[in-house]
Amino acid sequence: MRILYVEPIGVRGGMGHYNEALVGAYEQAGASLEVVTSSDDGSGDFRAKVHVSHLFRLALDRSQPRVLRAIGYVGGYLGCLRLARRADVVLLHFLHRPAADRWALKAFRRLGCRLVLVAHDPQPVLASQSGSAYQRCLPLFDLIVVHGPKARADIVALGASSDRVIVAPFGDYRATTPLDPAAARRTLGLPDVAQPTAAIIGNLKPGKGIRRAREALEGAGSPIRTLLIAGTKQGDWDLDDALRASETTQLQIVRVDRRMSDMEERAAYSLADVHLALYDSGYSSAVIARAHSMGKPVVLTDVGDLALQERPGDVLLPAGYEADQLRKAIAGCLKADVEAPATWDREAWLYHARSVLSRI
């Protein structure tokens, strides 16, 4: 089966190694893939042909005027239509601009392509002005893949046909050796970082618990010396205010303010003794999978389907956790003996790919 995987955000993108794992699983299951993306940086070991769309790159460049970004997004899809003529299936991971996505989905269908959506996390989209457009896109898909029962229930509640929604668990990523601290600091251009270090990495938004983590780790009895915040801010909110520490605290806050390359991301994960996935809402997390791949424990909140990703050495907290609970959870993680998986969780990802290929 020939699959065109449209992933504007990048082969690695904001999802860590998600795309590497997914594309590799489809190839192992016998499919032939072509990938359209804005960057092929770190395309991994899979055999798929990668097409770099400079128009998609323009569409995702927040420094550009909104109208140019919209033109870039539409133009990127026009390039996909040419490639879709030789595909059986078009696979999408996220609807970045549902109004534009909808006309593109209709065009793919006119070309005879079947459509698959991996609905990783629809909730932020639905909270925006694009929510109704997102819902109108759902009936156009032949199959929608989610990572847990909560996500499935929410997608069905939005109007997706229940017989077209399947659950495929979120697997861990390929084991990766952490960089030694000195190499990690050089990669990120950082001075000495006091240990122990807790990290919040990825797309930074209010629902990631940044302010609550900082306030808890400033408190008496905190087991953490440094809070590392690495990634790009999303949305219109004051991240600087959320990170503004009190003058009396001993907590060091280190900020890496940029979209990181794969090596920079590896360095950031390497520096942390424990990773924080303190989401207010959501369904699954590439941050958790990436931390596990490097043998790092995670403190995570029990929201959506995140609990399905809990591994030995992690601590699961209720969404309404108190500061003292977080400090105790981190202390427990620091004592845990955690090892990276011997290999990535092939079975979870292969189940995903085989489930789609058998149904589509």
Coordinates of C-alpha atoms in Angstrom, one line a residue:
M1 CA 0.0 0.0 0.0
R2 CA 1.3 3.5 -0.9
I3 CA 0.9 6.1 1.8
L4 CA 1.5 9.9 1.6
Y5 CA 2.2 11.2 5.1
V6 CA 1.6 14.9 5.3
E7 CA 3.5 16.3 8.3
P8 CA 4.1 20.0 7.9
I9 CA 5.8 20.5 11.3
G10 CA 8.9 18.4 10.4
V11 CA 10.1 14.8 10.4
R12 CA 10.9 15.1 14.1
G13 CA 9.0 18.3 14.7
G14 CA 7.5 19.0 18.1
M15 CA 6.7 15.3 18.6
G16 CA 10.2 14.1 19.4
H17 CA 10.7 10.8 17.6
Y18 CA 7.0 10.2 17.0
N19 CA 7.3 10.4 13.2
E20 CA 10.4 8.2 13.1
A21 CA 8.6 5.5 15.1
L22 CA 5.4 5.8 13.1
V23 CA 7.0 5.8 9.6
G24 CA 9.3 2.9 10.6
A25 CA 6.3 0.8 11.8
Y26 CA 4.4 1.3 8.6
E27 CA 7.5 0.3 6.6
Q28 CA 7.9 -2.9 8.8
A29 CA 4.2 -3.6 8.2
G30 CA 4.9 -3.6 4.4
A31 CA 3.7 -0.2 3.3
S32 CA 5.5 2.2 1.0
L33 CA 5.6 5.8 2.3
E34 CA 6.4 9.2 1.0
V35 CA 6.6 12.1 3.6
V36 CA 5.9 15.8 3.0
T37 CA 7.3 18.0 5.6
S38 CA 9.0 21.3 6.3
S39 CA 12.3 19.8 7.4
D40 CA 13.9 16.4 7.0
D41 CA 16.4 17.0 9.8
G42 CA 17.0 13.7 11.6
S43 CA 14.8 11.6 9.3
G44 CA 16.1 8.5 10.9
D45 CA 16.7 5.1 9.4
F46 CA 13.4 4.6 7.6
R47 CA 13.4 4.2 3.8
A48 CA 10.6 6.7 3.1
K49 CA 11.3 9.4 0.5
V50 CA 11.1 12.8 2.2
H51 CA 9.9 15.8 0.3
V52 CA 10.8 19.1 1.9
S53 CA 8.2 21.8 1.3
H54 CA 9.5 25.3 1.7
L55 CA 6.0 26.6 1.6
F56 CA 5.1 24.6 4.7
R57 CA 8.2 26.0 6.3
L58 CA 6.9 29.5 5.5
A59 CA 3.5 28.5 6.9
L60 CA 5.1 27.6 10.3
D61 CA 7.4 30.6 10.6
R62 CA 5.8 32.8 13.2
S63 CA 8.0 35.7 12.3
Q64 CA 6.2 36.0 9.0
P65 CA 2.9 38.0 8.4
R66 CA -0.2 35.9 9.0
V67 CA -1.3 36.3 5.4
L68 CA 2.0 34.9 4.0
R69 CA 1.8 32.0 6.5
A70 CA -1.7 31.2 5.2
I71 CA -0.6 31.4 1.6
G72 CA 2.3 29.1 2.5
Y73 CA 0.0 26.5 4.1
V74 CA -2.3 26.4 1.1
G75 CA 0.6 26.3 -1.3
G76 CA 2.1 23.4 0.6
Y77 CA -1.1 21.4 0.2
L78 CA -1.1 22.1 -3.5
G79 CA 2.3 20.4 -3.8
C80 CA 0.8 17.5 -1.9
L81 CA -2.0 17.0 -4.4
R82 CA 0.6 16.2 -7.1
L83 CA 2.2 13.5 -5.0
A84 CA -1.2 12.1 -3.9
R85 CA -2.0 11.0 -7.4
R86 CA 0.3 8.0 -6.9
A87 CA -0.9 7.3 -3.3
D88 CA -3.6 5.0 -2.0
V89 CA -3.8 6.6 1.4
V90 CA -3.1 10.1 2.7
L91 CA -2.1 10.1 6.4
L92 CA -2.3 13.3 8.5
H93 CA -1.1 13.7 12.1
F94 CA -2.6 17.1 13.0
L95 CA -4.9 19.6 11.5
H96 CA -3.0 22.9 11.8
R97 CA -5.5 25.0 10.0
P98 CA -8.8 23.1 9.9
A99 CA -10.5 25.4 7.4
A100 CA -7.7 25.0 4.9
D101 CA -7.3 21.3 5.8
R102 CA -10.9 20.7 4.9
W103 CA -10.7 21.7 1.3
A104 CA -7.4 19.8 0.9
L105 CA -9.1 16.6 2.4
K106 CA -11.9 17.0 -0.2
A107 CA -9.4 17.3 -3.0
F108 CA -7.5 14.2 -1.8
R109 CA -10.8 12.3 -1.9
R110 CA -11.6 13.4 -5.4
L111 CA -8.2 11.9 -6.4
G112 CA -9.5 8.6 -5.0
C113 CA -7.3 8.6 -1.8
R114 CA -8.5 7.2 1.4
L115 CA -7.8 9.4 4.5
V116 CA -6.4 8.6 7.9
L117 CA -6.0 11.0 10.8
V118 CA -3.9 10.4 13.9
A119 CA -5.8 12.5 16.4
H120 CA -3.1 13.0 18.9
D121 CA -4.6 15.8 20.8
P122 CA -7.7 17.6 19.4
Q123 CA -8.6 19.5 22.6
P124 CA -6.4 22.7 22.0
V125 CA -7.9 23.1 18.5
L126 CA -11.4 22.7 19.7
A127 CA -10.9 25.5 22.3
S128 CA -9.9 27.9 19.5
Q129 CA -11.9 29.6 16.8
S130 CA -11.1 26.6 14.5
G131 CA -13.1 24.2 16.6
S132 CA -16.2 24.0 14.3
A133 CA -14.0 23.6 11.2
Y134 CA -12.1 20.8 12.9
Q135 CA -15.4 19.0 13.6
R136 CA -16.5 19.4 9.9
C137 CA -13.2 17.7 8.9
L138 CA -13.8 14.5 11.0
P139 CA -16.5 12.9 8.7
L140 CA -14.1 13.1 5.8
F141 CA -11.7 10.6 7.3
D142 CA -12.0 6.9 6.5
L143 CA -10.2 6.1 9.8
I144 CA -9.2 8.0 12.9
V145 CA -6.5 6.6 15.2
V146 CA -6.2 7.7 18.8
H147 CA -3.9 6.5 21.6
G148 CA -6.4 5.7 24.4
P149 CA -10.0 5.2 25.4
K150 CA -10.5 8.8 26.7
A151 CA -9.4 10.3 23.4
R152 CA -11.6 7.8 21.5
A153 CA -14.7 8.9 23.6
D154 CA -14.0 12.5 23.0
I155 CA -13.5 12.1 19.2
V156 CA -16.7 10.1 18.9
A157 CA -18.5 12.8 21.0
L158 CA -17.4 15.4 18.4
G159 CA -19.3 13.5 15.7
A160 CA -16.8 11.0 14.4
S161 CA -18.4 7.7 13.5
S162 CA -17.5 5.2 16.2
D163 CA -16.8 2.4 13.8
R164 CA -14.1 4.5 12.1
V165 CA -12.2 5.3 15.4
I166 CA -9.6 2.8 16.6
V167 CA -7.3 2.8 19.6
A168 CA -3.5 2.2 19.2
P169 CA -1.4 2.7 22.4
F170 CA 1.4 5.2 22.4
G171 CA 4.7 3.3 22.4
D172 CA 8.1 4.3 23.8
Y173 CA 10.8 5.4 21.4
R174 CA 14.0 3.9 20.3
A175 CA 16.5 3.8 23.2
T176 CA 19.0 6.7 23.1
T177 CA 22.1 7.2 25.1
P178 CA 22.1 10.5 27.0
L179 CA 25.0 12.9 26.5
D180 CA 27.3 13.5 29.3
P181 CA 26.5 16.7 31.2
A182 CA 29.5 18.7 29.8
A183 CA 28.6 17.8 26.2
A184 CA 25.0 18.5 26.8
R185 CA 25.8 22.0 28.2
R186 CA 28.1 22.8 25.3
T187 CA 25.4 21.7 22.8
L188 CA 22.9 24.1 24.4
G189 CA 25.4 26.8 25.1
L190 CA 24.8 26.7 28.9
P191 CA 27.0 27.3 31.9
D192 CA 27.2 24.9 34.7
V193 CA 23.8 23.6 35.8
A194 CA 23.3 22.7 39.4
Q195 CA 22.0 19.2 40.1
P196 CA 19.5 17.7 40.7
T197 CA 17.7 19.2 37.6
A198 CA 14.0 18.9 36.7
A199 CA 13.0 19.7 33.1
I200 CA 9.9 20.8 31.2
I201 CA 10.6 20.4 27.5
G202 CA 8.6 21.0 24.3
N203 CA 5.9 23.4 23.2
L204 CA 5.4 25.6 26.2
K205 CA 1.8 26.6 27.0
P206 CA -0.1 27.4 30.1
G207 CA -1.5 23.9 30.5
K208 CA 1.9 22.4 31.0
G209 CA 2.1 23.3 34.7
I210 CA 5.1 25.6 34.4
R211 CA 4.0 28.2 37.0
R212 CA 2.9 25.5 39.5
A213 CA 6.1 23.6 39.1
R214 CA 8.2 26.7 39.7
E215 CA 6.2 27.7 42.8
A216 CA 6.5 24.2 44.2
L217 CA 10.2 23.9 43.6
E218 CA 10.9 27.3 45.2
G219 CA 9.3 26.0 48.4
A220 CA 11.1 24.6 51.5
G221 CA 12.2 21.0 51.1
S222 CA 12.5 21.1 47.4
P223 CA 14.8 18.3 46.1
I224 CA 15.6 20.3 42.9
R225 CA 18.3 22.9 42.4
T226 CA 17.6 23.7 38.7
L227 CA 14.4 23.9 36.7
L228 CA 15.2 23.7 33.0
I229 CA 12.6 25.1 30.6
A230 CA 13.4 24.3 27.0
G231 CA 11.3 24.9 23.9
T232 CA 9.2 27.6 22.2
K233 CA 6.3 29.4 23.7
Q234 CA 2.9 28.8 22.2
G235 CA -0.1 31.1 22.6
D236 CA -0.6 34.6 23.9
W237 CA 0.5 34.3 27.6
D238 CA 3.3 35.7 29.8
L239 CA 5.9 32.9 30.1
D240 CA 8.4 35.3 31.7
D241 CA 5.9 36.1 34.5
A242 CA 5.3 32.3 35.0
L243 CA 9.1 31.9 35.4
R244 CA 9.7 34.9 37.6
A245 CA 11.3 33.4 40.8
S246 CA 11.2 35.1 44.2
E247 CA 14.4 36.8 45.3
T248 CA 15.0 34.5 48.2
T249 CA 14.8 31.2 46.4
Q250 CA 17.8 29.0 45.8
L251 CA 16.1 27.5 42.6
Q252 CA 18.0 28.2 39.4
I253 CA 15.9 28.6 36.3
V254 CA 17.5 27.9 33.0
R255 CA 15.7 28.8 29.8
V256 CA 16.4 27.5 26.3
D257 CA 14.2 29.7 24.2
R258 CA 14.1 28.2 20.7
R259 CA 12.9 25.3 18.6
M260 CA 15.6 22.8 19.2
S261 CA 17.5 20.6 16.7
D262 CA 17.4 16.9 17.4
M263 CA 20.8 17.1 19.1
E264 CA 19.8 20.1 21.2
E265 CA 16.7 18.2 22.3
R266 CA 18.8 15.2 23.2
A267 CA 21.0 17.5 25.2
A268 CA 18.1 19.0 27.1
Y269 CA 16.7 15.6 28.0
S270 CA 20.2 14.5 29.0
L271 CA 20.6 17.3 31.6
A272 CA 17.5 16.4 33.5
D273 CA 17.4 14.0 36.4
V274 CA 13.6 14.0 36.2
H275 CA 11.1 15.2 33.6
L276 CA 7.8 16.9 34.4
A277 CA 4.7 16.2 32.3
L278 CA 2.3 18.1 34.5
Y279 CA -0.5 18.7 32.0
D280 CA -3.8 20.2 32.9
S281 CA -5.4 18.5 29.9
G282 CA -4.4 16.2 27.0
Y283 CA -4.4 12.6 26.0
S284 CA -0.8 11.4 25.4
S285 CA 2.7 12.8 25.5
A286 CA 5.8 12.5 23.3
V287 CA 7.7 14.1 26.2
I288 CA 7.0 11.0 28.3
A289 CA 8.1 8.6 25.6
R290 CA 11.2 10.6 24.9
A291 CA 12.2 10.7 28.5
H292 CA 11.7 6.9 28.9
S293 CA 13.8 6.3 25.8
M294 CA 16.7 7.9 27.6
G295 CA 16.2 6.1 30.9
K296 CA 14.7 9.2 32.7
P297 CA 11.9 9.1 35.2
V298 CA 8.8 11.2 34.8
V299 CA 6.3 12.9 37.1
L300 CA 3.0 13.0 35.2
T301 CA -0.5 14.0 35.9
D302 CA -3.5 11.6 35.6
V303 CA -5.3 13.4 32.8
G304 CA -6.7 12.0 29.5
D305 CA -4.9 8.8 28.7
L306 CA -1.5 9.8 30.1
A307 CA -1.6 7.1 32.8
L308 CA -1.3 4.5 30.1
Q309 CA 2.3 5.7 29.5
E310 CA 3.4 5.4 33.2
R311 CA 6.4 3.1 33.6
P312 CA 8.4 1.8 36.7
G313 CA 10.2 4.7 38.3
D314 CA 7.5 7.3 37.3
V315 CA 5.1 8.9 39.7
L316 CA 1.5 9.6 38.7
L317 CA -0.2 12.6 40.4
P318 CA -3.8 13.8 40.3
A319 CA -4.4 16.8 38.2
G320 CA -5.2 18.9 41.3
Y321 CA -1.9 18.0 43.0
E322 CA -0.5 20.1 45.8
A323 CA 3.0 21.6 45.9
D324 CA 4.1 19.2 48.6
Q325 CA 2.8 16.2 46.6
L326 CA 4.9 17.3 43.6
R327 CA 8.1 17.7 45.8
K328 CA 7.6 14.2 47.2
A329 CA 7.0 12.8 43.8
I330 CA 10.2 14.3 42.4
A331 CA 12.1 13.0 45.4
G332 CA 10.8 9.5 44.8
C333 CA 11.8 9.7 41.1
L334 CA 15.3 10.8 42.0
K335 CA 15.7 7.6 44.0
A336 CA 14.3 5.4 41.3
D337 CA 16.6 3.0 39.4
V338 CA 15.4 3.5 35.8
E339 CA 16.9 2.0 32.7
A340 CA 16.2 3.0 29.0
P341 CA 14.4 0.2 27.1
A342 CA 16.6 -2.2 25.3
T343 CA 14.8 -1.2 22.1
W344 CA 11.9 0.9 21.2
D345 CA 8.4 -0.5 21.7
R346 CA 8.0 -2.1 18.3
E347 CA 4.9 -3.9 19.2
A348 CA 2.9 -0.9 20.1
W349 CA 3.8 1.0 16.9
L350 CA 3.4 -2.1 14.7
Y351 CA 0.0 -2.6 16.2
H352 CA -0.8 0.9 15.2
A353 CA 0.4 0.4 11.6
R354 CA -1.1 -3.0 11.1
S355 CA -4.5 -1.9 12.6
V356 CA -4.7 0.9 10.0
L357 CA -3.5 -1.2 7.1
S358 CA -6.0 -3.9 7.9
R359 CA -8.9 -1.5 8.1
I360 CA -8.3 1.0 5.4

